[in-house]
């Protein structure tokens, strides 16, 4: 079989079918378009200031961020495997991109992004989408929080208007530079920064559905212009923003450059894959739909290729923008296409006005984004009820992300997770195995409307997704759900997250969950969860399956 025939055959697979095509086949009417247009406009308004702020954090011009938002956002919606995914530049890439630009220049970033796109498309064709779920939960939280802290630190200079000598890239060097430049703090800049934060916090609390980032940008730009404040703006640092259709660019390609940029390309591909699939899972949880992992990776790959050859940044599915899209009433991927189209129109019509935006405002926006990205609640929850090994993995991954390198952090985190998992498995092997056939006997005597499910083995990051999938395959929600956990020796952070997800789904369907046969270790883990959250309220417990029947 020729290579072209193989590619055509693979691209026709059901798991690579875009959700846009599925939505069109189901029927698409004016009511759907109206809902998608409103959602697309809402997300475009949110994405406009975010894209510029993320570009600046990446050491690129705001125009590059806007270009990425509409080029990559368009193709992610056209080819994606999620019905509501919104793509574009995200804060997770900012530090990685800044380092690549600092070391290899913009041409190097374009080539690395192009390579990452090809890697993602290959991953989709070879059905590797499902394997990304094996990245351990503490590793994901660790590097995400680490990126958030790094972004926050990089914006301190712009927030206070510090005049920093040189361009320090390492966190420690940057903190030293801030300390040395303390005398250069600009009062007008600090005032604009605090005013921006005030607007964002107040509107977020009182009018959460309003575009508070855009309101902050407009208000501070007008105030700075009318009051003639001596502060740095986008125009001062980057000049006039181009308001034209992007040109096609091709990077310089040599074997030496490919070799030098391969680690960066792998990092971009990994981040794009992880964040896009996490965003798709969040969208599934909000809507009840199911995304196609491999189709999503294919769209991410193609979108990054298109972003690269038009001089854009790496892109992926954006969790916050996707959630906004769903809350705004989006029905199909057309909302994402309209979001990208409207962003382009905004750039063409009002792009020159972006020159008046204060850099302090964009710094304040990025600090808020970093705070949200850190997900302090999840970190605290993991520290409270997870095993010591999970805490260690999170801390190591976090520290390496902030003080060393993201690629090293993820590699070490995954290896450490594997070692810890093997340690837990060796401990579990010492526990006496049960040979009870209770579940088989129980099934024969189950009343109508009662379902039973048994987990065998540890509920860890590799089995968490399978557990949730098995629950979702139940067609009719039962009145009672018996979960036999007598053969579960250990539950890690991802397993607890999956269990809480299932509890939430069952609660929505008004199904009572009864957990039976908890072993001491698992019982101790769930006791910690119950002590720190109310998410397990309503769950009932029994020592055996027979005891569960008595609770019906």
Tab-separated table of C-alpha atoms in Angstrom, residues 66-485:
chain	number	residue	atom	x	y	z
A	66	UNK	CA	-4.057	37.680	17.892
A	67	UNK	CA	-2.866	35.981	14.715
A	68	UNK	CA	-2.492	32.686	16.583
A	69	UNK	CA	-5.953	33.024	18.118
A	70	UNK	CA	-7.808	33.281	14.822
A	71	UNK	CA	-5.619	30.989	12.658
A	72	UNK	CA	-5.250	28.128	15.160
A	73	UNK	CA	-8.680	28.735	16.690
A	74	UNK	CA	-10.291	28.361	13.268
A	75	UNK	CA	-8.650	25.024	12.409
A	76	UNK	CA	-9.092	23.518	15.886
A	77	UNK	CA	-12.844	24.077	15.544
A	78	UNK	CA	-13.005	22.873	11.926
A	79	UNK	CA	-11.129	19.593	12.482
A	80	UNK	CA	-11.452	19.019	16.245
A	81	UNK	CA	-12.902	16.063	18.072
A	82	UNK	CA	-14.642	18.176	20.719
A	83	UNK	CA	-17.966	19.862	20.089
A	84	UNK	CA	-17.168	22.973	22.152
A	85	UNK	CA	-13.369	23.286	22.145
A	86	UNK	CA	-11.931	26.795	21.720
A	87	UNK	CA	-8.299	26.919	20.647
A	88	UNK	CA	-5.624	29.583	20.717
A	89	UNK	CA	-2.475	30.645	22.564
A	90	UNK	CA	-2.501	29.685	26.245
A	91	UNK	CA	-0.517	30.722	29.297
A	92	UNK	CA	0.930	27.205	29.634
A	93	UNK	CA	3.112	27.855	26.571
A	94	UNK	CA	4.341	31.316	27.603
A	95	UNK	CA	7.534	30.333	29.430
A	96	UNK	CA	8.435	27.577	26.954
A	97	UNK	CA	7.925	29.913	23.989
A	98	UNK	CA	9.882	32.746	25.632
A	99	UNK	CA	12.839	30.400	26.169
A	100	UNK	CA	12.734	29.144	22.567
A	101	UNK	CA	12.578	32.688	21.163
A	102	UNK	CA	15.423	33.754	23.463
A	103	UNK	CA	17.621	30.862	22.327
A	104	UNK	CA	16.663	30.335	18.670
A	105	UNK	CA	14.721	33.463	17.672
A	106	UNK	CA	11.269	33.663	16.095
A	107	UNK	CA	12.424	31.547	13.144
A	108	UNK	CA	13.380	28.785	15.574
A	109	UNK	CA	9.977	28.970	17.256
A	110	UNK	CA	8.229	28.662	13.886
A	111	UNK	CA	10.225	25.518	13.053
A	112	UNK	CA	9.685	24.006	16.528
A	113	UNK	CA	5.931	24.651	16.296
A	114	UNK	CA	5.842	23.137	12.805
A	115	UNK	CA	7.618	20.022	14.089
A	116	UNK	CA	5.268	19.823	17.079
A	117	UNK	CA	2.285	19.949	14.721
A	118	UNK	CA	3.638	17.016	12.729
A	119	UNK	CA	4.287	15.067	15.953
A	120	UNK	CA	0.699	15.643	17.109
A	121	UNK	CA	-0.730	14.543	13.756
A	122	UNK	CA	1.413	11.395	13.837
A	123	UNK	CA	0.200	10.704	17.395
A	124	UNK	CA	-3.399	10.949	16.177
A	125	UNK	CA	-2.863	8.669	13.184
A	126	UNK	CA	-1.161	6.046	15.360
A	127	UNK	CA	-3.970	6.228	17.982
A	128	UNK	CA	-1.834	7.644	20.787
A	129	UNK	CA	-4.517	10.029	22.056
A	130	UNK	CA	-5.645	7.652	24.792
A	131	UNK	CA	-2.094	7.267	26.149
A	132	UNK	CA	-1.883	10.868	27.375
A	133	UNK	CA	-4.284	9.940	30.184
A	134	UNK	CA	-1.418	7.985	31.753
A	135	UNK	CA	0.369	11.197	32.736
A	136	UNK	CA	-0.037	11.142	36.548
A	137	UNK	CA	-2.344	13.663	38.213
A	138	UNK	CA	0.304	15.146	40.584
A	139	UNK	CA	2.657	15.678	37.621
A	140	UNK	CA	-0.003	17.649	35.730
A	141	UNK	CA	-0.825	19.767	38.799
A	142	UNK	CA	2.888	20.223	39.557
A	143	UNK	CA	3.971	21.528	36.163
A	144	UNK	CA	0.780	23.578	35.720
A	145	UNK	CA	1.295	25.301	39.082
A	146	UNK	CA	4.985	25.751	38.301
A	147	UNK	CA	4.200	27.464	35.002
A	148	UNK	CA	1.660	29.676	36.790
A	149	UNK	CA	4.207	30.813	39.395
A	150	UNK	CA	6.797	31.497	36.685
A	151	UNK	CA	4.321	33.575	34.661
A	152	UNK	CA	3.382	35.545	37.776
A	153	UNK	CA	7.047	36.304	38.522
A	154	UNK	CA	7.770	37.409	34.938
A	155	UNK	CA	5.014	40.047	35.139
A	156	UNK	CA	6.233	41.740	38.333
A	157	UNK	CA	8.475	44.112	36.369
A	158	UNK	CA	5.684	45.351	34.086
A	159	UNK	CA	3.230	45.521	36.998
A	160	UNK	CA	5.475	47.941	38.944
A	161	UNK	CA	7.094	49.650	35.951
A	162	UNK	CA	10.613	48.526	36.925
A	163	UNK	CA	13.554	49.499	34.711
A	164	UNK	CA	15.460	46.221	34.531
A	165	UNK	CA	18.984	45.954	33.131
A	166	UNK	CA	19.334	43.244	30.493
A	167	UNK	CA	16.841	40.450	29.916
A	168	UNK	CA	17.154	37.830	32.694
A	169	UNK	CA	15.495	34.515	31.839
A	170	UNK	CA	16.053	32.393	34.958
A	171	UNK	CA	13.687	32.908	37.904
A	172	UNK	CA	16.448	33.610	40.451
A	173	UNK	CA	18.198	36.035	38.087
A	174	UNK	CA	14.910	37.810	37.442
A	175	UNK	CA	14.174	38.174	41.164
A	176	UNK	CA	17.667	39.620	41.710
A	177	UNK	CA	17.056	42.063	38.849
A	178	UNK	CA	13.754	43.153	40.412
A	179	UNK	CA	15.478	43.770	43.737
A	180	UNK	CA	18.204	45.832	42.064
A	181	UNK	CA	15.580	47.912	40.217
A	182	UNK	CA	13.327	48.648	43.215
A	183	UNK	CA	14.229	52.342	43.118
A	184	UNK	CA	12.721	52.633	39.615
A	185	UNK	CA	9.148	51.774	40.652
A	186	UNK	CA	6.719	53.934	38.660
A	187	UNK	CA	3.783	55.297	40.679
A	188	UNK	CA	1.559	55.865	37.589
A	189	UNK	CA	2.263	52.301	36.408
A	190	UNK	CA	1.398	50.834	39.817
A	191	UNK	CA	-1.798	52.912	39.866
A	192	UNK	CA	-2.852	51.547	36.456
A	193	UNK	CA	-1.981	47.991	37.541
A	194	UNK	CA	-4.021	48.254	40.737
A	195	UNK	CA	-6.908	49.898	38.883
A	196	UNK	CA	-6.860	46.993	36.404
A	197	UNK	CA	-6.915	44.435	39.222
A	198	UNK	CA	-9.736	46.331	40.924
A	199	UNK	CA	-11.870	46.253	37.761
A	200	UNK	CA	-11.174	42.557	37.142
A	201	UNK	CA	-11.868	41.461	40.734
A	202	UNK	CA	-15.014	43.588	41.161
A	203	UNK	CA	-16.612	42.651	37.838
A	204	UNK	CA	-15.613	39.016	38.271
A	205	UNK	CA	-17.413	38.930	41.611
A	206	UNK	CA	-20.451	41.087	40.809
A	207	UNK	CA	-20.866	40.481	37.051
A	208	UNK	CA	-18.994	37.228	36.312
A	209	UNK	CA	-20.511	36.862	32.833
A	210	UNK	CA	-19.214	40.270	31.703
A	211	UNK	CA	-15.881	40.470	29.786
A	212	UNK	CA	-13.921	41.884	32.738
A	213	UNK	CA	-10.514	41.569	31.028
A	214	UNK	CA	-11.697	43.630	28.067
A	215	UNK	CA	-13.388	46.152	30.380
A	216	UNK	CA	-10.083	46.585	32.237
A	217	UNK	CA	-8.193	47.059	28.949
A	218	UNK	CA	-10.630	49.666	27.609
A	219	UNK	CA	-10.964	51.572	30.903
A	220	UNK	CA	-7.233	51.807	31.633
A	221	UNK	CA	-6.352	52.664	28.017
A	222	UNK	CA	-8.817	55.566	28.019
A	223	UNK	CA	-7.680	56.738	31.465
A	224	UNK	CA	-3.985	56.631	30.523
A	225	UNK	CA	-4.676	58.504	27.280
A	226	UNK	CA	-6.843	61.232	28.834
A	227	UNK	CA	-4.565	61.767	31.834
A	228	UNK	CA	-1.367	61.637	29.703
A	229	UNK	CA	0.154	59.132	32.109
A	230	UNK	CA	3.896	58.464	31.608
A	231	UNK	CA	3.553	54.685	31.317
A	232	UNK	CA	4.624	52.072	28.772
A	233	UNK	CA	2.003	50.930	26.277
A	234	UNK	CA	1.888	48.265	23.588
A	235	UNK	CA	2.752	50.941	21.020
A	236	UNK	CA	5.831	52.065	22.970
A	237	UNK	CA	7.277	48.562	23.122
A	238	UNK	CA	6.080	46.937	19.896
A	239	UNK	CA	5.108	49.794	17.602
A	240	UNK	CA	1.964	49.795	15.501
A	241	UNK	CA	0.061	46.505	15.369
A	242	UNK	CA	-0.286	45.224	11.794
A	243	UNK	CA	-3.893	44.943	10.653
A	244	UNK	CA	-3.420	42.760	7.586
A	245	UNK	CA	-3.998	39.118	6.669
A	246	UNK	CA	-0.950	37.063	7.792
A	247	UNK	CA	1.695	36.166	5.224
A	248	UNK	CA	2.890	32.605	4.679
A	249	UNK	CA	6.344	32.054	6.193
A	250	UNK	CA	8.756	29.152	5.842
A	251	UNK	CA	11.542	28.697	8.393
A	252	UNK	CA	15.122	27.810	7.602
A	253	UNK	CA	15.364	24.020	7.798
A	254	UNK	CA	18.656	22.182	8.285
A	255	UNK	CA	19.447	18.853	9.903
A	256	UNK	CA	21.351	20.619	12.680
A	257	UNK	CA	18.395	22.923	13.452
A	258	UNK	CA	15.963	20.001	13.441
A	259	UNK	CA	18.162	18.174	15.927
A	260	UNK	CA	18.596	21.244	18.139
A	261	UNK	CA	14.876	22.061	18.176
A	262	UNK	CA	13.547	18.504	18.636
A	263	UNK	CA	13.361	18.722	22.476
A	264	UNK	CA	11.457	22.013	22.198
A	265	UNK	CA	9.096	20.515	19.612
A	266	UNK	CA	8.418	17.508	21.846
A	267	UNK	CA	7.678	19.829	24.785
A	268	UNK	CA	5.242	21.885	22.689
A	269	UNK	CA	3.540	18.725	21.389
A	270	UNK	CA	3.258	17.281	24.902
A	271	UNK	CA	1.787	20.481	26.349
A	272	UNK	CA	-0.613	20.928	23.431
A	273	UNK	CA	-1.800	17.332	23.695
A	274	UNK	CA	-2.239	17.369	27.476
A	275	UNK	CA	-3.980	20.745	27.693
A	276	UNK	CA	-6.271	20.148	24.706
A	277	UNK	CA	-7.463	16.776	26.018
A	278	UNK	CA	-7.884	18.162	29.546
A	279	UNK	CA	-9.986	20.964	28.075
A	280	UNK	CA	-12.026	18.440	26.079
A	281	UNK	CA	-12.642	16.383	29.235
A	282	UNK	CA	-13.804	19.517	31.088
A	283	UNK	CA	-16.166	20.278	28.192
A	284	UNK	CA	-17.505	16.705	28.314
A	285	UNK	CA	-18.196	17.067	32.020
A	286	UNK	CA	-20.096	20.322	31.472
A	287	UNK	CA	-22.189	19.100	28.524
A	288	UNK	CA	-22.434	15.304	28.807
A	289	UNK	CA	-20.848	14.840	25.359
A	290	UNK	CA	-17.883	12.615	24.492
A	291	UNK	CA	-14.867	13.958	22.615
A	292	UNK	CA	-12.702	12.010	20.144
A	293	UNK	CA	-9.147	12.100	21.472
A	294	UNK	CA	-7.388	11.259	18.232
A	295	UNK	CA	-9.451	13.715	16.167
A	296	UNK	CA	-8.597	16.375	18.738
A	297	UNK	CA	-4.877	15.644	18.463
A	298	UNK	CA	-5.112	15.718	14.659
A	299	UNK	CA	-6.745	19.149	14.735
A	300	UNK	CA	-4.182	20.437	17.238
A	301	UNK	CA	-1.381	19.240	14.985
A	302	UNK	CA	-2.783	20.815	11.821
A	303	UNK	CA	-3.656	24.049	13.666
A	304	UNK	CA	-0.098	24.362	14.967
A	305	UNK	CA	1.292	23.812	11.484
A	306	UNK	CA	-0.961	26.571	10.122
A	307	UNK	CA	-0.053	28.856	13.032
A	308	UNK	CA	3.649	28.230	12.430
A	309	UNK	CA	3.628	29.016	8.698
A	310	UNK	CA	1.727	32.262	9.364
A	311	UNK	CA	4.226	33.343	12.037
A	312	UNK	CA	2.076	32.499	15.046
A	313	UNK	CA	2.653	30.887	18.435
A	314	UNK	CA	1.945	27.302	19.524
A	315	UNK	CA	-1.744	26.772	20.267
A	316	UNK	CA	-3.974	24.317	22.076
A	317	UNK	CA	-7.446	23.992	23.527
A	318	UNK	CA	-8.014	26.661	26.175
A	319	UNK	CA	-9.959	25.443	29.217
A	320	UNK	CA	-11.240	28.863	30.354
A	321	UNK	CA	-12.329	29.937	26.861
A	322	UNK	CA	-13.947	26.550	26.212
A	323	UNK	CA	-15.915	26.826	29.467
A	324	UNK	CA	-16.974	30.365	28.498
A	325	UNK	CA	-18.113	29.053	25.117
A	326	UNK	CA	-20.314	26.421	26.783
A	327	UNK	CA	-21.770	28.856	29.330
A	328	UNK	CA	-22.575	31.269	26.489
A	329	UNK	CA	-24.793	28.605	24.890
A	330	UNK	CA	-22.653	27.195	22.060
A	331	UNK	CA	-24.228	24.272	20.194
A	332	UNK	CA	-21.574	23.144	17.698
A	333	UNK	CA	-17.962	23.816	16.621
A	334	UNK	CA	-19.346	26.650	14.476
A	335	UNK	CA	-19.097	28.786	17.633
A	336	UNK	CA	-15.316	28.324	17.570
A	337	UNK	CA	-15.160	29.141	13.855
A	338	UNK	CA	-17.213	32.297	14.413
A	339	UNK	CA	-14.986	33.221	17.382
A	340	UNK	CA	-11.924	33.050	15.124
A	341	UNK	CA	-13.624	34.987	12.310
A	342	UNK	CA	-14.798	37.724	14.675
A	343	UNK	CA	-11.292	38.023	16.141
A	344	UNK	CA	-9.924	38.605	12.640
A	345	UNK	CA	-12.555	41.280	11.991
A	346	UNK	CA	-11.716	42.967	15.306
A	347	UNK	CA	-8.035	43.017	14.365
A	348	UNK	CA	-8.707	44.442	10.888
A	349	UNK	CA	-11.148	47.091	12.125
A	350	UNK	CA	-9.664	48.171	15.452
A	351	UNK	CA	-6.182	46.660	15.502
A	352	UNK	CA	-4.397	50.029	15.573
A	353	UNK	CA	-6.153	50.949	18.824
A	354	UNK	CA	-4.251	48.171	20.625
A	355	UNK	CA	-1.171	50.420	20.594
A	356	UNK	CA	-2.758	52.448	23.427
A	357	UNK	CA	-3.139	49.477	25.807
A	358	UNK	CA	-0.929	49.867	28.931
A	359	UNK	CA	1.533	47.026	29.470
A	360	UNK	CA	0.657	47.252	33.172
A	361	UNK	CA	-2.922	46.234	32.370
A	362	UNK	CA	-1.776	43.190	30.421
A	363	UNK	CA	0.565	42.304	33.310
A	364	UNK	CA	-2.372	42.468	35.725
A	365	UNK	CA	-4.419	40.237	33.405
A	366	UNK	CA	-1.598	37.688	33.234
A	367	UNK	CA	-1.238	37.679	37.016
A	368	UNK	CA	-4.936	36.855	37.354
A	369	UNK	CA	-4.581	34.156	34.677
A	370	UNK	CA	-1.578	32.727	36.554
A	371	UNK	CA	-3.544	32.700	39.822
A	372	UNK	CA	-6.402	30.817	38.144
A	373	UNK	CA	-3.972	28.454	36.443
A	374	UNK	CA	-2.272	27.556	39.744
A	375	UNK	CA	-5.557	26.024	41.005
A	376	UNK	CA	-4.644	26.521	44.653
A	377	UNK	CA	-7.722	24.576	45.812
A	378	UNK	CA	-6.646	21.446	43.939
A	379	UNK	CA	-3.108	21.710	45.303
A	380	UNK	CA	-4.384	22.089	48.884
A	381	UNK	CA	-6.822	19.213	48.429
A	382	UNK	CA	-4.086	16.945	47.089
A	383	UNK	CA	-1.829	17.808	50.039
A	384	UNK	CA	-4.618	17.155	52.530
A	385	UNK	CA	-5.845	13.727	51.519
A	386	UNK	CA	-3.364	12.217	49.062
A	387	UNK	CA	-0.538	9.860	49.856
A	388	UNK	CA	2.922	11.174	50.752
A	389	UNK	CA	4.227	9.890	47.420
A	390	UNK	CA	1.755	12.069	45.497
A	391	UNK	CA	2.818	15.112	47.505
A	392	UNK	CA	6.473	14.384	46.791
A	393	UNK	CA	5.814	14.031	43.047
A	394	UNK	CA	3.911	17.331	42.980
A	395	UNK	CA	6.634	19.216	44.887
A	396	UNK	CA	9.482	17.831	42.749
A	397	UNK	CA	7.657	18.535	39.475
A	398	UNK	CA	6.711	22.030	40.655
A	399	UNK	CA	10.249	22.897	41.794
A	400	UNK	CA	11.887	21.623	38.604
A	401	UNK	CA	9.371	23.548	36.467
A	402	UNK	CA	10.118	26.822	38.278
A	403	UNK	CA	13.865	26.507	38.803
A	404	UNK	CA	15.035	24.163	36.032
A	405	UNK	CA	13.149	23.202	32.873
A	406	UNK	CA	9.620	22.027	32.067
A	407	UNK	CA	10.812	19.069	29.981
A	408	UNK	CA	13.051	17.843	32.801
A	409	UNK	CA	10.228	18.401	35.306
A	410	UNK	CA	7.765	16.238	33.379
A	411	UNK	CA	10.322	13.500	32.709
A	412	UNK	CA	11.393	13.311	36.364
A	413	UNK	CA	7.768	13.509	37.546
A	414	UNK	CA	6.672	10.597	35.368
A	415	UNK	CA	9.676	8.449	36.319
A	416	UNK	CA	9.136	9.226	40.007
A	417	UNK	CA	5.441	8.337	39.640
A	418	UNK	CA	6.359	4.998	38.084
A	419	UNK	CA	8.780	4.235	40.923
A	420	UNK	CA	6.216	5.164	43.570
A	421	UNK	CA	3.564	3.104	41.815
A	422	UNK	CA	5.798	0.048	41.762
A	423	UNK	CA	6.458	0.579	45.461
A	424	UNK	CA	2.717	0.665	46.186
A	425	UNK	CA	2.186	-2.459	44.078
A	426	UNK	CA	4.845	-4.333	46.027
A	427	UNK	CA	3.076	-3.360	49.250
A	428	UNK	CA	-0.290	-4.393	47.840
A	429	UNK	CA	1.087	-7.820	46.900
A	430	UNK	CA	1.506	-8.568	50.588
A	431	UNK	CA	-2.204	-8.130	51.258
A	432	UNK	CA	-4.224	-11.326	51.183
A	433	UNK	CA	-6.131	-11.635	47.938
A	434	UNK	CA	-9.862	-12.315	48.092
A	435	UNK	CA	-11.494	-15.065	46.060
A	436	UNK	CA	-15.065	-14.091	46.899
A	437	UNK	CA	-17.729	-14.564	44.238
A	438	UNK	CA	-20.062	-12.202	46.041
A	439	UNK	CA	-20.559	-10.001	43.010
A	440	UNK	CA	-21.598	-12.904	40.817
A	441	UNK	CA	-24.118	-14.102	43.415
A	442	UNK	CA	-25.267	-10.554	43.994
A	443	UNK	CA	-26.095	-9.953	40.342
A	444	UNK	CA	-28.616	-12.821	40.387
A	445	UNK	CA	-30.517	-11.247	43.293
A	446	UNK	CA	-30.329	-7.575	42.321
A	447	UNK	CA	-33.698	-5.785	42.464
A	448	UNK	CA	-34.853	-3.791	39.450
A	449	UNK	CA	-33.166	-0.412	39.163
A	450	UNK	CA	-30.002	-1.497	40.980
A	451	UNK	CA	-26.592	-1.811	39.289
A	452	UNK	CA	-23.415	-3.358	40.745
A	453	UNK	CA	-19.811	-2.781	39.747
A	454	UNK	CA	-16.581	-4.234	41.119
A	455	UNK	CA	-13.109	-2.731	40.904
A	456	UNK	CA	-10.191	-5.159	40.950
A	457	UNK	CA	-6.752	-3.796	41.671
A	458	UNK	CA	-5.542	-0.315	42.599
A	459	UNK	CA	-7.576	2.708	41.519
A	460	UNK	CA	-4.638	4.742	40.192
A	461	UNK	CA	-3.953	7.210	37.390
A	462	UNK	CA	-3.818	4.494	34.735
A	463	UNK	CA	-7.176	2.961	35.702
A	464	UNK	CA	-9.097	6.131	36.584
A	465	UNK	CA	-10.242	6.824	33.017
A	466	UNK	CA	-11.317	3.214	32.478
A	467	UNK	CA	-13.349	3.377	35.701
A	468	UNK	CA	-15.222	6.508	34.568
A	469	UNK	CA	-15.760	5.041	31.073
A	470	UNK	CA	-17.281	1.868	32.546
A	471	UNK	CA	-19.765	3.892	34.601
A	472	UNK	CA	-20.719	5.965	31.553
A	473	UNK	CA	-21.625	2.846	29.566
A	474	UNK	CA	-24.716	2.317	31.750
A	475	UNK	CA	-27.640	3.267	29.502
A	476	UNK	CA	-30.381	3.924	32.085
A	477	UNK	CA	-29.427	5.627	35.370
A	478	UNK	CA	-30.226	3.201	38.234
A	479	UNK	CA	-31.843	4.187	41.526
A	480	UNK	CA	-28.985	2.563	43.464
A	481	UNK	CA	-25.404	1.806	42.430
A	482	UNK	CA	-23.355	-0.724	44.430
A	483	UNK	CA	-19.585	-0.279	44.050
A	484	UNK	CA	-17.613	-3.247	45.384
A	485	UNK	CA	-14.074	-2.148	46.331
